Every structure is written in C-alpha cells, then in structure tokens.
Coordinates of C-alpha atoms and ligand atoms in Angstrom, one line a residue:
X28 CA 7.0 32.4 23.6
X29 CA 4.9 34.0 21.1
X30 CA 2.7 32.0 18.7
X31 CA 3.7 31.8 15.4
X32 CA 1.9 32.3 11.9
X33 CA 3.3 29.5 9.3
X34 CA 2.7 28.8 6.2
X35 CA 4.2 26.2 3.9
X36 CA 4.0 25.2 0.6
X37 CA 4.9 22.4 -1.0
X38 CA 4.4 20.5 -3.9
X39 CA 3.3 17.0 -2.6
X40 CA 2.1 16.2 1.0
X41 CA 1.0 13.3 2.7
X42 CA -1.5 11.5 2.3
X43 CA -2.7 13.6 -0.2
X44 CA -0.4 13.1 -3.1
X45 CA 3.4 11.5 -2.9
X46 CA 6.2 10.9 -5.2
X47 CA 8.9 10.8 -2.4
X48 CA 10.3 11.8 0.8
X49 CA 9.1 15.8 0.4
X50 CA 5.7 14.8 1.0
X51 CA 6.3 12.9 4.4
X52 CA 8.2 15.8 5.7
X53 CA 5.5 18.2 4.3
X54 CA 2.5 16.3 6.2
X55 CA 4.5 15.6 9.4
X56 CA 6.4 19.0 10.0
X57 CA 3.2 21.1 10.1
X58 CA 1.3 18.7 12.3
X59 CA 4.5 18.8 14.7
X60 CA 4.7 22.7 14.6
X61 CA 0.9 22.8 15.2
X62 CA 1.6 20.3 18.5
X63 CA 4.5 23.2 19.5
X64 CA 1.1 25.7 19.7
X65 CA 1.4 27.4 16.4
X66 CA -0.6 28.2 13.4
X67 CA 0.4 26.7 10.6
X68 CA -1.2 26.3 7.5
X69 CA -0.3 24.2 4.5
X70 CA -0.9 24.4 0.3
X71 CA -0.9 22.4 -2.2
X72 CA -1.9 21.6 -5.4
X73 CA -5.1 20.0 -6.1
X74 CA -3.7 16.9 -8.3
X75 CA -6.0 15.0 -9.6
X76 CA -5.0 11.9 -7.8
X77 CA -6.0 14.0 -4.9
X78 CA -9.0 12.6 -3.5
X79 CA -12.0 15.0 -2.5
X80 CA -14.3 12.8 -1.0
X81 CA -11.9 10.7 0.9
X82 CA -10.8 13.7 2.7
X83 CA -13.6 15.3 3.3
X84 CA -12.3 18.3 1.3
X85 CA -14.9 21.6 1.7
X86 CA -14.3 24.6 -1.2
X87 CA -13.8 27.4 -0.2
X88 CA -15.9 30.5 -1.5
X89 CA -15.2 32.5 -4.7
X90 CA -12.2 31.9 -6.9
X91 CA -8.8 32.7 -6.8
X92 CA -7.2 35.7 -9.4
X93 CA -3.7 35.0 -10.2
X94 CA -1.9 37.3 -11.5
X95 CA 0.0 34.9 -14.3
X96 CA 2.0 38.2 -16.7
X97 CA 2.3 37.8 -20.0
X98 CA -0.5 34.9 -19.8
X99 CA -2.8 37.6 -18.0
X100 CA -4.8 36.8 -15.5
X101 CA -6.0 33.1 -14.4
X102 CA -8.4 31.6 -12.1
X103 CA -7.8 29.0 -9.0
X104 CA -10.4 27.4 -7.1
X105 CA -9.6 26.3 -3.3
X106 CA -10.3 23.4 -1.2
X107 CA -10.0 23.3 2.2
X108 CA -9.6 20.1 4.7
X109 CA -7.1 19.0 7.5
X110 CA -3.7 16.8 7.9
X111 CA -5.3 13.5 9.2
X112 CA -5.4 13.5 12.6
X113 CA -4.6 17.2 13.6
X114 CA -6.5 20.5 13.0
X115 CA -4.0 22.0 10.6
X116 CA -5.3 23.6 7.7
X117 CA -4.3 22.1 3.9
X118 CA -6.0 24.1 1.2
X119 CA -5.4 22.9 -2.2
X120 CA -5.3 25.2 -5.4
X121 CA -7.7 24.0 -8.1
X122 CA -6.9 24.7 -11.9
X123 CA -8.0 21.8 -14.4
X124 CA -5.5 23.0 -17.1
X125 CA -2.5 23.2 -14.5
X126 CA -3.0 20.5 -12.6
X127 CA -6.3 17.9 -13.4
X128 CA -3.6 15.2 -14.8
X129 CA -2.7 11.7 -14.3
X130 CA 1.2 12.9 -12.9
X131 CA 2.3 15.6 -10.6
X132 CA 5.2 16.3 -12.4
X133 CA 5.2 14.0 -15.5
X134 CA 3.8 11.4 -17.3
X135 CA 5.6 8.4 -19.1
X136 CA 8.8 9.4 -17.3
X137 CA 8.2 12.2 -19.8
X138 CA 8.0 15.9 -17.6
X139 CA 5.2 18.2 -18.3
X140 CA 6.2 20.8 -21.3
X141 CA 4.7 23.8 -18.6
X142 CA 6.4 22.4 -15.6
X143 CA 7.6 26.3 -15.6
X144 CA 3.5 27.7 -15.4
X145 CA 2.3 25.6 -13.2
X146 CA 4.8 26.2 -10.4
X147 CA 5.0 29.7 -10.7
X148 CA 1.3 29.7 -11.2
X149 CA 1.1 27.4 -7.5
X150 CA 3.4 29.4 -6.2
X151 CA 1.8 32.8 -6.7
X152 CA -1.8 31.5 -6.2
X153 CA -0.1 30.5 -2.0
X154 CA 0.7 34.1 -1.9
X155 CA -3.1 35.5 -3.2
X156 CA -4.6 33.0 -0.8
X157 CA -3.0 34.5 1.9
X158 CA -3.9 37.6 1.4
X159 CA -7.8 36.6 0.6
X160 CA -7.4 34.2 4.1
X161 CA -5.9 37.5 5.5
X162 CA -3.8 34.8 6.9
X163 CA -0.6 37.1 7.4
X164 CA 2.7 34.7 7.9
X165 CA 5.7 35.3 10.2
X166 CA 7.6 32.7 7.6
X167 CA 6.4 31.6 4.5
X168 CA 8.3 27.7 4.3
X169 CA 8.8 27.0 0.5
X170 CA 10.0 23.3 -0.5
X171 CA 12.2 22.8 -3.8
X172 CA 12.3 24.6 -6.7
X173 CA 8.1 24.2 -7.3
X174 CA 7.5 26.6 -5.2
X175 CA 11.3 28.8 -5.1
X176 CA 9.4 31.4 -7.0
X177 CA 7.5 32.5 -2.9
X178 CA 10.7 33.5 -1.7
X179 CA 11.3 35.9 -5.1
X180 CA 7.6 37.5 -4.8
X181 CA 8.1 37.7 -1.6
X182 CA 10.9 40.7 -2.4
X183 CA 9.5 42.0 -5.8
X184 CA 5.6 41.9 -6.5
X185 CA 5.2 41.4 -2.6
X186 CA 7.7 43.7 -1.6
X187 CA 5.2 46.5 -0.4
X188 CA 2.1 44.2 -0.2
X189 CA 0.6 44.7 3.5
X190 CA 0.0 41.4 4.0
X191 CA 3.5 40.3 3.9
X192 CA 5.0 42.9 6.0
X193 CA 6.2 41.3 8.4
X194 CA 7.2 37.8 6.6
X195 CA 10.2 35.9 6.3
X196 CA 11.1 32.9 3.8
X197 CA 12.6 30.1 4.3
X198 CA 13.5 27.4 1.5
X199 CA 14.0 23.9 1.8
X200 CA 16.3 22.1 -0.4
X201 CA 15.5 18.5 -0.4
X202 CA 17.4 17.6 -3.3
X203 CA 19.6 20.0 -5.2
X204 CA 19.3 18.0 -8.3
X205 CA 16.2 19.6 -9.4
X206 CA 16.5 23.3 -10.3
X207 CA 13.3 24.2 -12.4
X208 CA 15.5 25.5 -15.0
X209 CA 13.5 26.7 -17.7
X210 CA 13.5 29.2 -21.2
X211 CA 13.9 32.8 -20.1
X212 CA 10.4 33.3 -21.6
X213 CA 9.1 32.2 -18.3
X214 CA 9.9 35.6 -16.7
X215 CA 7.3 37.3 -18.3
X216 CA 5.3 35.1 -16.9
X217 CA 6.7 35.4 -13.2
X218 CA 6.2 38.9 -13.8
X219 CA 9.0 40.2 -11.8
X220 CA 11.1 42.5 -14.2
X221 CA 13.8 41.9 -16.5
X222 CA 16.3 44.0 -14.5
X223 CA 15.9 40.2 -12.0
X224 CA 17.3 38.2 -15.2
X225 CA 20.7 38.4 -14.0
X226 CA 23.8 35.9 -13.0
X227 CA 23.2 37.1 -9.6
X228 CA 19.5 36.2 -9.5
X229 CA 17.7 34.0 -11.7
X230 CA 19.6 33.9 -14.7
X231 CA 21.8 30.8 -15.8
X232 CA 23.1 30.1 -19.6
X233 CA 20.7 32.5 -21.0
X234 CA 17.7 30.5 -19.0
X235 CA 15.7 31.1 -15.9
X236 CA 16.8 29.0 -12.6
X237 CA 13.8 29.3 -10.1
X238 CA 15.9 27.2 -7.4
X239 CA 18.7 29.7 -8.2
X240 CA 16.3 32.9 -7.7
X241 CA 14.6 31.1 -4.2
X242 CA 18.5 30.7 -2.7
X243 CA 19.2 33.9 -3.8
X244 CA 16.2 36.0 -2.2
X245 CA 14.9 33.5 0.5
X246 CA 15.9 34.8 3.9
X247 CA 17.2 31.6 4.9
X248 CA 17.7 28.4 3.3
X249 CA 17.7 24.4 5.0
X250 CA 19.2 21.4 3.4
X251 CA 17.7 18.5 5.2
X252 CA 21.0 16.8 7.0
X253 CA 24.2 18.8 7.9
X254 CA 26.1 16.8 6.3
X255 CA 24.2 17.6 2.9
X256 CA 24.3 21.1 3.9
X257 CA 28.4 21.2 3.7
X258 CA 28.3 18.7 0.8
X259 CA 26.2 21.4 -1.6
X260 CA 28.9 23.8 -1.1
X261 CA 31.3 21.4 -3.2
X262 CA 30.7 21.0 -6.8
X263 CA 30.4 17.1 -6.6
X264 CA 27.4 17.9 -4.9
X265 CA 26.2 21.1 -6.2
X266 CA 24.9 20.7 -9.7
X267 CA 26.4 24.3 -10.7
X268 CA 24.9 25.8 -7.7
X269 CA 27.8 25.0 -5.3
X270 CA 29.7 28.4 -5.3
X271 CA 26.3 30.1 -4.9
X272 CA 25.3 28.1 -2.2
X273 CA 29.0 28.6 -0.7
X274 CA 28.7 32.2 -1.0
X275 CA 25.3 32.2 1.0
X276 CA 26.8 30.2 3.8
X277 CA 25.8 32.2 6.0
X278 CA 22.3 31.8 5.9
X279 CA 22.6 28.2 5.3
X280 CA 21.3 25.4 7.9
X281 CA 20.6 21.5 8.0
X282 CA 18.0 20.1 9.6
X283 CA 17.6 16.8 9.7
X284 CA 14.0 15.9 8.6
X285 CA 12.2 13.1 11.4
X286 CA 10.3 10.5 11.1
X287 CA 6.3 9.9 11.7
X288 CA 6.4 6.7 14.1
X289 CA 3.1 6.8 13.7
X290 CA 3.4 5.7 10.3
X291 CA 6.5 3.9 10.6
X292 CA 6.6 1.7 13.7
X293 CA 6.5 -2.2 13.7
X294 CA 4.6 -2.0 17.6
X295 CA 1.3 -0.7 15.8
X296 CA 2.1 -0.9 11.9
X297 CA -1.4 -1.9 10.2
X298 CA 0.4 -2.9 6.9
X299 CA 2.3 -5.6 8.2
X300 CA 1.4 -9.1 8.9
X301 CA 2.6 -8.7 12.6
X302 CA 3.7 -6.1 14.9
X303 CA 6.8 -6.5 16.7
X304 CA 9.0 -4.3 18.9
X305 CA 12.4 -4.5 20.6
X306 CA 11.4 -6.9 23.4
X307 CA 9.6 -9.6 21.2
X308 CA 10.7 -10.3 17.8
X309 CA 9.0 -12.8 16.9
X310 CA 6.6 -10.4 14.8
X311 CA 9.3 -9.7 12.8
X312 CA 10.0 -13.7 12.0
X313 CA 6.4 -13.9 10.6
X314 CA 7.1 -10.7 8.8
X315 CA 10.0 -12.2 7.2
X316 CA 8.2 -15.4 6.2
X317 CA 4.9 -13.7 4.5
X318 CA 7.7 -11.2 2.3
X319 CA 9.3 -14.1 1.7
X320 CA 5.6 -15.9 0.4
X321 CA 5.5 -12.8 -1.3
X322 CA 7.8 -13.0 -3.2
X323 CA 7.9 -16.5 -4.0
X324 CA 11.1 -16.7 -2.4
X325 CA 12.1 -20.0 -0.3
X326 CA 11.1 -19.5 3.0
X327 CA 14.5 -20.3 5.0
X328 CA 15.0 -18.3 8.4
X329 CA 18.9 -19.2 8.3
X330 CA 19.3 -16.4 5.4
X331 CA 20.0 -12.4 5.2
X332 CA 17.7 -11.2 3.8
X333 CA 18.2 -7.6 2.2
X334 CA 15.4 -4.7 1.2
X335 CA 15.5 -1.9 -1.2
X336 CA 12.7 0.6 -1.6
X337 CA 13.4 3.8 -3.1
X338 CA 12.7 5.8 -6.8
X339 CA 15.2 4.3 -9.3
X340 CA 17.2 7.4 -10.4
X341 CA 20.5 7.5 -10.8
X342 CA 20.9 9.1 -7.1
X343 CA 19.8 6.0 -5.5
X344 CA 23.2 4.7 -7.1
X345 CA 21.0 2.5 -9.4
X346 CA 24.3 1.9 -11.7
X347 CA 26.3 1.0 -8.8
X348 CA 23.9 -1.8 -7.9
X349 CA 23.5 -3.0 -11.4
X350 CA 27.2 -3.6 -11.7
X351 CA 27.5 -5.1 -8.2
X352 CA 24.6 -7.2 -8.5
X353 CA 26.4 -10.6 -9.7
X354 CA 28.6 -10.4 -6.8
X355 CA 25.5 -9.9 -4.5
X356 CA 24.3 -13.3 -6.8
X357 CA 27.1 -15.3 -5.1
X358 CA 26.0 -14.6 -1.6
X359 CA 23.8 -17.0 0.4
X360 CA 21.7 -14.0 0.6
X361 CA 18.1 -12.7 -0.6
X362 CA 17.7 -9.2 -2.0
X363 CA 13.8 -8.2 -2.7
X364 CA 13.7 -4.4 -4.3
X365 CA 10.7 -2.3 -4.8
X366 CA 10.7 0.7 -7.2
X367 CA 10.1 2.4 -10.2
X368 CA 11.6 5.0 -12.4
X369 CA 14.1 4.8 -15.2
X370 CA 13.0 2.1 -17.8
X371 CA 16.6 0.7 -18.3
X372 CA 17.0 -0.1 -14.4
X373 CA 13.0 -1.7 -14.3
X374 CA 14.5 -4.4 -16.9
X375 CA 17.8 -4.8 -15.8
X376 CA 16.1 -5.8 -12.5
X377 CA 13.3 -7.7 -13.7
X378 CA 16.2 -9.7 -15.7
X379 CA 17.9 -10.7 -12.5
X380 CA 15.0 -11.9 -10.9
X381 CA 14.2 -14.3 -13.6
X382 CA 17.7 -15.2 -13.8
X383 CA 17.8 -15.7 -9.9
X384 CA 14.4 -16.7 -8.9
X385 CA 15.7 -18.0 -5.3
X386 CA 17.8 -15.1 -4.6
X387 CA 16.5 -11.8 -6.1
X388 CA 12.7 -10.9 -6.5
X389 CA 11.5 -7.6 -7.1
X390 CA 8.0 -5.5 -7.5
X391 CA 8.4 -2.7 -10.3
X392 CA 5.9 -0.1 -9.0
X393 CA 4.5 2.3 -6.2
X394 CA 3.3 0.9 -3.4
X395 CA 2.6 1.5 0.4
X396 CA 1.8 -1.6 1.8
X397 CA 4.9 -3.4 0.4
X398 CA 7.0 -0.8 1.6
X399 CA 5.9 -1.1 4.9
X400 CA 6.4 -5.1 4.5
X401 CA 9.6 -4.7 3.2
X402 CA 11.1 -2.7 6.2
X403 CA 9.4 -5.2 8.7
X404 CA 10.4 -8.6 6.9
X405 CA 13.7 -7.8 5.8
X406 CA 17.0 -8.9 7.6
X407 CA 19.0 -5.9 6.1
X408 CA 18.3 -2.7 4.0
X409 CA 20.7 -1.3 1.3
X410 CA 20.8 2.2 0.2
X411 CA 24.0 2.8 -2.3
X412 CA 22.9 6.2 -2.8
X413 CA 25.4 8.3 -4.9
X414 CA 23.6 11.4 -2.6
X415 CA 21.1 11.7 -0.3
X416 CA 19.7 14.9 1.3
X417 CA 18.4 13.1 3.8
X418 CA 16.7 9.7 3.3
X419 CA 13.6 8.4 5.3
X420 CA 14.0 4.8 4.4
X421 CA 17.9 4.2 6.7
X422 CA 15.5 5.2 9.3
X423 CA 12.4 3.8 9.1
X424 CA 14.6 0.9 8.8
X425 CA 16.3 1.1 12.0
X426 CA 13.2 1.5 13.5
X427 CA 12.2 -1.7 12.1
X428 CA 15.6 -3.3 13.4
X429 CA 16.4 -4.1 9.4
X430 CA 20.3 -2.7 9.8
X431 CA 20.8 -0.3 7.1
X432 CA 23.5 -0.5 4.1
X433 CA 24.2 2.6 3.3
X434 CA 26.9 4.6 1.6
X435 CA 28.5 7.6 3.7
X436 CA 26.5 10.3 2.1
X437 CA 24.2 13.2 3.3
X438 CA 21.7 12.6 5.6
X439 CA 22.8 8.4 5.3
X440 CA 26.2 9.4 6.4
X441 CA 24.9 11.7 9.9
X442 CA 22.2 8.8 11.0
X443 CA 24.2 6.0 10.5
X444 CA 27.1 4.5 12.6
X445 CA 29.5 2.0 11.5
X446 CA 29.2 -1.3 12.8
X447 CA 32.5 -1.8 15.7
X448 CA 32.7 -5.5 16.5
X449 CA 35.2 -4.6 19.5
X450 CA 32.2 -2.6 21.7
X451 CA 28.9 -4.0 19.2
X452 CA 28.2 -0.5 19.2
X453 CA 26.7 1.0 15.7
X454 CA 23.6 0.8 14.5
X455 CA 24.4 -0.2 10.4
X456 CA 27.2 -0.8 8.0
X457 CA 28.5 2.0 5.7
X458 CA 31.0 2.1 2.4
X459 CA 32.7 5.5 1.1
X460 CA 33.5 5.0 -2.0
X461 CA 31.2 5.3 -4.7
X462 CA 31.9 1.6 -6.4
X463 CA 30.8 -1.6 -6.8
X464 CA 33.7 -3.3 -4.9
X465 CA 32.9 -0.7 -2.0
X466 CA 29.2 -1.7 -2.0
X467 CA 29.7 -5.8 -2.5
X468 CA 32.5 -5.4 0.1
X469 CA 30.5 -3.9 2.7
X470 CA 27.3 -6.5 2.0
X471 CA 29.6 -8.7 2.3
X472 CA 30.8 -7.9 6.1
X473 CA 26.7 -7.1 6.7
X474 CA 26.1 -11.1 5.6
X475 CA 29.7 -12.6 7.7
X476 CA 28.2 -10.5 10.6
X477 CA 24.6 -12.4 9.8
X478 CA 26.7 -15.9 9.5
X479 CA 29.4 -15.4 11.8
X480 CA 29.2 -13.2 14.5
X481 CA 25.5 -13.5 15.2
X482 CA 25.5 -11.6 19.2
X483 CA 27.0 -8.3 17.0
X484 CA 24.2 -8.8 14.7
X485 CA 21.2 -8.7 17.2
X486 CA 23.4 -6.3 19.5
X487 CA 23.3 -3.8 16.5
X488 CA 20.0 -4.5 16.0
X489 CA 18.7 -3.7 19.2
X490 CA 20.9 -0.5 18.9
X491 CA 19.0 0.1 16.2
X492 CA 15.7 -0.2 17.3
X493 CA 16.4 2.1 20.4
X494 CA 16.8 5.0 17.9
X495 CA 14.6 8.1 17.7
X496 CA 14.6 10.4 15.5
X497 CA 11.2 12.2 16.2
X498 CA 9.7 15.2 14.4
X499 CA 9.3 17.2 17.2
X500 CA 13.1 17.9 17.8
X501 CA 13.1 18.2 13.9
X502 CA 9.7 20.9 14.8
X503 CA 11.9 22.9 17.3
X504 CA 14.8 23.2 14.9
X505 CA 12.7 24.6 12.6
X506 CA 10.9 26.6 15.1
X507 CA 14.3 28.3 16.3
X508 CA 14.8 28.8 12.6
X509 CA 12.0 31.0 11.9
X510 CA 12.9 33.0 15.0
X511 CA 16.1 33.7 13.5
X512 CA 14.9 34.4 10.2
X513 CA 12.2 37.2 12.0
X514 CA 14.5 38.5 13.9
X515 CA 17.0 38.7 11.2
X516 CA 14.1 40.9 9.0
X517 CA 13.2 43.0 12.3
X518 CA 16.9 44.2 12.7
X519 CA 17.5 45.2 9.2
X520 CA 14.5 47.0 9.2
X521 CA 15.4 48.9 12.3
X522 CA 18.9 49.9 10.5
Ligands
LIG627 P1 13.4 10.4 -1.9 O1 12.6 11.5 -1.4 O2 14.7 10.8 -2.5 O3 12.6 9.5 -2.8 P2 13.4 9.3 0.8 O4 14.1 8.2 1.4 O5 13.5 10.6 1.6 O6 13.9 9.5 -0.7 O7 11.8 9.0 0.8 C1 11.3 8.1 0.0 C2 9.9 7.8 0.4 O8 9.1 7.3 -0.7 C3 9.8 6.8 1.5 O9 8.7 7.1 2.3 C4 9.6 5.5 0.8 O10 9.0 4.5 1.5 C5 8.7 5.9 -0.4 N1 8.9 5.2 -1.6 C6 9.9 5.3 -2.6 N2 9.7 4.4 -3.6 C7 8.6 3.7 -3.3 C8 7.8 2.7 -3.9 N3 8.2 2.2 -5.1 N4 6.7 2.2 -3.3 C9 6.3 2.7 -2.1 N5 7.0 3.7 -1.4 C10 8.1 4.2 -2.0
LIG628 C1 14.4 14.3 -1.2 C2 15.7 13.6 -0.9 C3 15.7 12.7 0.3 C4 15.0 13.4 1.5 C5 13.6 13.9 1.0 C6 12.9 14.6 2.2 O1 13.6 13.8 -2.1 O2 16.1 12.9 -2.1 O3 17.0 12.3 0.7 O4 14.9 12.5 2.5 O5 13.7 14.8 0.0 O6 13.6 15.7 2.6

C-alpha cells in the first residue's frame, strides 16, 4: 500500500497544550498513523502555555504571510519539534497578538472577543505552511470548528492552488456543541466571497457558522463514536445542525477515538503511587488508600468509592449530578470529583464537601497527576453525561478496573456494557434517562453490586481490565478513511 501524506490540524495537542479530550486524540492519532508508515505532520498554535525549551522547539526560517482579507496581510512565525517519543513533525504557528495569552480559547470563563481571527488566521497560516514546506497532503485532517475554515480554503482560495491538487479533507467533529459562530463581518476576513454567505454554506441567522461551512465543503466528515455519529442527525443532539448533518449522511463516519496505554495504564503509570495490573491488585489497594489520604477522606477498604474527572459544562450532566447529589449523600459510599469550569457548579460542589467531609471531597482545578490518581484509586467512575462524542475517561477507567457509571450516550453508550448478574458479563453500569432518579438508581445497583454481590463485582472488573481499545485499530480506521476520501476526489475528477 502506498505511503500516505497527512496533515492535521488541530487546536490543542498533547503534551503541548490541553483543555480536553481533542488534544489526546490529536497527539496519539498521528504518532499511530506514523507507526502504519506514513507521513504525517501536525499544526498547531503556539499558545503561550506552550513550552519552547521543554520541547526542544527549533524555528523554522523566515516568516509566514497570511493572507488575513479585509485585515490585509499578517505575519506567523514557525516552530518546529516532534510528538514525544516518535519522529512526527508538530510545527506550531507563532503570532503574539493571536495567540501569546494566558487561555487558548478564553480567559475568566470569558471567550476571546477574536475567537473568529485567530482560527481563521490558524487555519489559513496550516495551508501557507504547506505550501512553503512544499509538504503536498493526500488529506488535510481538520478538528472542530477552529480549524473548519481548511476544508472551505481548501475549495475556494485553494481551489486551483498546485499544492493542494491532489488533497482531500476530512473534519472531525468532537463535539457538535461548538460551532464558531460568529458576525458575518468575519467573511471578509476569511476572504472567500460573499456569493459563500449562504444557508447552504456558511450562513446562519444572518451570522457566519465556520463548523457549518467545514461540513458542508469537507470531503468527509468523522464524529468520534457511531453512536454519536447517528445521534447528530437528531435535533436533540444536533444543536441546529442536525438536518445538515442528516442530509450529508453519506459522507458521514464514526470512529471511535483510542486510547494511549502508554499514558493510561496502571502496569507502568508514573503518576500513581503504585502500579497494578489484572493479576495483582494490590497496587490498586494502595492507590485507593493514598487518594483517600488525599483527600482527607477516612481510609476504610470496605467502601465504594466513586471518581469524577471531567470539565464541568453542562454536557458532563453537571445539573443532573447536582440534583442527585443528596441521594448519593445517603449511600455508604465516597465520591471524590476533579474539575473546573462553570462558577455555579465549582461552589455547589465545594458546598457538599464541607457539608460531607467523610463522604464527598473534591479538587476545583486542572490537574494531571490527580487524574491519573483518581482512575487508579477509585472503586467506581461516574460519567452522567447529557452527550458524549466519545469520552476518554469510561476508558481509561476500565483500564484501570474502576467500573464506569455512565449514561447511554455517544461514545459512553458503544464502549460500555451493562452489568448482567445471570452470566457476570459487562464491563460497567449504565442509566438512559437523562434524570436524577435514573443516575442515583443506577449508583445505587453499582454500590449493592460492591456490598452484595461482591464475585460480579471483581468478575466485571476483570472484564474490564481485559479491554483494549488501542489507537492503532482507531489509526487504520482512519487510514481506510482517507483512502476513501482520495479515491472519492480521483473519481470525480475523472468524470
Ligand atoms: P472532553 O474532551 O469532553 O473534555 P474526554 O473524556 O474526551 O472529554 O477527555 C477529557 C480529558 O481531559 C481526559 O484526558 C481527562 O483526564 C482530562 N481532564 C478533564 N478535566 C480534567 C481536570 N480537571 N484535570 C485533569 N485532567 C482533566
Ligand atoms: C470532545 C468530546 C469527547 C471526546 C473528545 C475527543 O471534547 O466532548 O467526548 O472524547 O472530544 O474526541
């Protein structure tokens, strides 16, 4: 099989810079395409947060023009270095107005007023380093609506460019929630032509949609479970863009991100106070002790208890949790949460805790190590998520043989299987319904299982910890995806 040129383009990538999931799919899926033998390149913005020295980042030579419109023209440096432990090229696109701030997207919980230049200004400047790398792609990859504007160029201002003759787009929908919806002003700035400010391309209520635009010009487009995939085709799922989405069926795929078990694997985690792995878990008893230390909990082995890591936004079913909470409170259970996000959630939490100091503990906050210590030392892991693309946590969690909570949505709904006490098979508990009673219910049948029928437990658990979900299936799903999409662009030009 031929080699294929890849890039992709994303607006956060591990270890660089991360505000969620998108950035561990965006630093493992290159370094698993790269292991499949081909070239793949990836870009990024150079944050701030992004740290040069650490990473040995190199600049490149000479400057970057960007054509930017109405704004005329503007200047990017480049820096060049590597995914950790591969060869595969990240270059990052420097611009101290755009992108030399404290956030990556906002600040405060408050968004950045140019959210609208920067992206398109990212998003063109991946297109003018491919031409000055003369790095020509068989598939540009674009991820979310940061950089939705690639698969647009791609068929306007690109359209004849020599460089991009031969290359496809594909975009990536993690998480249809985000649209990049912005004033219509910000076509003159994209630079693409009024006559594309239409309902059938980027217009929407007299505003630009840049997520809108990407679906409607890239060649294909991923949503990261198949479940979510069928699910944005719905309007409870697809925030206005549903019968869009429906109407592009046909180019419509899910692939289900994977996981990087080098990262996340209790046998040779460095951020946990012991390793562990299916045929010794006694790791995982001292694991559950130290998060328990942590979190000035009482040390008991005879409880459940239950994780949560994620952002708190609404779509991690935040409200369901806060209303389900004192029900949770009258379980001989321990609940320990990491996050951060909405204000009203950070207090509402931090409230419990000090109401229910031997019960609830939480860490308001980002952090990597905890994370990590969570999945290890926890009994259980809930995720009431009102959607889910795809989640990383339900797995990492299985790996970890911390049985996942979840409810039966997206990518939660394809990766985990009910608990069945007649056979033990399963490898988690899930609820359908998106309310309280649902979510207390089903914690409550996780904790009898705990008490009560403790063989399902561990048999479940050792389910769990059998699981794989590896990248480099994920890598030749996406690999037979770009195929399609050349051979898609070769037969229309031959018509
Ligand atoms: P999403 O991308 O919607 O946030 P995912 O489950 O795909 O959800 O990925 C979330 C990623 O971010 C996981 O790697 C998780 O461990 C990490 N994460 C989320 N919140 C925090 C936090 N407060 N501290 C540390 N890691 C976090
Ligand atoms: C998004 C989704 C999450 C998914 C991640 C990576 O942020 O919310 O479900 O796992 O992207 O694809």
């Amino acid at each position: 099989m031929n080699k294929l040129n890849i890039l992709i383009a994303a607006s956060e990538v591990v270890p660089f810079a991360k505000s969620g999931g998108l950035a561990d799919v965006a630093g493992a899926l290159p370094k698993a395409l790269s292991a499949l033998g081909h070239d793949v390149r990836v870009v990024m913005p150079r944050y701030y947060i992004v740290d040069k020295e650490k990473y040995g980042l190199k600049p490149l030579e000479g400057s970057l023009g960007v054509p930017m419109g109405s704004m005329g023209e503007a200047w990017a440096g480049v820096y060049e270095g590597v995914l950790p432990d591969s060869d595969v090229p990240v270059y990052f696109i420097d611009h101290e107005g755009f992108f030399g701030r404290a956030g990556l997207y906002d600040e405060d919980g408050k968004g950045y007023g140019d959210n609208d230049n920067r992206f398109i200004f990212f998003s063109k400047a991946v297109m003018q380093l491919a031409k000055k790398l003369h790095f020509k792609p068989d598939v540009i990859h674009a991820n979310d609506w940061h950089t939705a504007s690639i698969p647009i160029l791609l068929n306007t201002t690109y359209a004849f460019d020599p460089n991009f003759e031969n290359t496809g787009s594909l975009l990536t929908i993690h998480n249809l929630q985000h649209q990049g919806k912005f004033y219509s002003g910000a076509m003159d700035v994209l630079g693409i032509g009024w006559e594309h400010f239409n309902a059938d391309e980027l217009e929407e209520y007299d505003g630009i949609n840049l997520l809108k635009g990407g679906i409607v010009h890239a060649d294909a487009i991923n949503a990261v479970s198949k479940k979510y995939a069928q699910e944005i085709r719905t309007p409870e799922f697809g925030w206005g863009l549903d019968g869009l989405i429906d109407k592009n069926a046909h180019k419509l795929f899910g692939i289900l991100n994977g996981v990087d078990y080098d990262e996340w694997s209790p046998a040779i985690d460095k951020l946990i106070p012991a390793t562990f792995d299916i045929d010794d878990l006694s790791g995982k008893a001292i694991c559950k002790a130290e998060l328990q230390k942590r979190f000035h909990l009482p040390q008991r082995t005879d409880i459940p208890l239950i994780g949560l890591v994620g952002r708190l936004a609404e779509q991690k079913g935040i409200t369901l949790l806060s209303a389900a909470i004192w029900n949770l409170m009258e379980m001989d259970v321990q609940i320990v949460l990491l996050g951060a996000g909405e204000k009203w959630a950070e207090h509402f939490f931090s409230d419990v805790a000090s109401k229910y100091p031997e019960k609830f503990a939480c860490y308001m906050g980002y952090k990597n190590d905890l994370a990590h210590q969570i999945e290890a030392g926890s009994d259980l892991f809930l995720m009431p998520s009102l959607f889910e693309p795809c989640g990383l946590n339900q797995i990492y969690s299985l790996r970890y043989g911390t049985l996942p909570i979840v409810r039966a949505t997206g990518g939660l709904d394809d990766t985990i299987v009910n608990y069945n006490s007649e056979n033990k098979s399963g490898n988690g508990f899930k609820f359908y319904d998106a309310t309280p009673e649902a979510l207390s219910g089903t914690v409550q049948w996780a904790v009898d299982t705990w008490y009560n029928d403790r063989d399902g437990f561990d048999q479940l658990r050792l389910n769990a910890m059998k699981e794989r979900f590896n990248w480099e299936v994920a890598a030749k799903g996406y690999e037979d995806l770009y195929r399609h999409i050349i051979g898609g662009r070769l037969s229309n030009r031959h018509q």
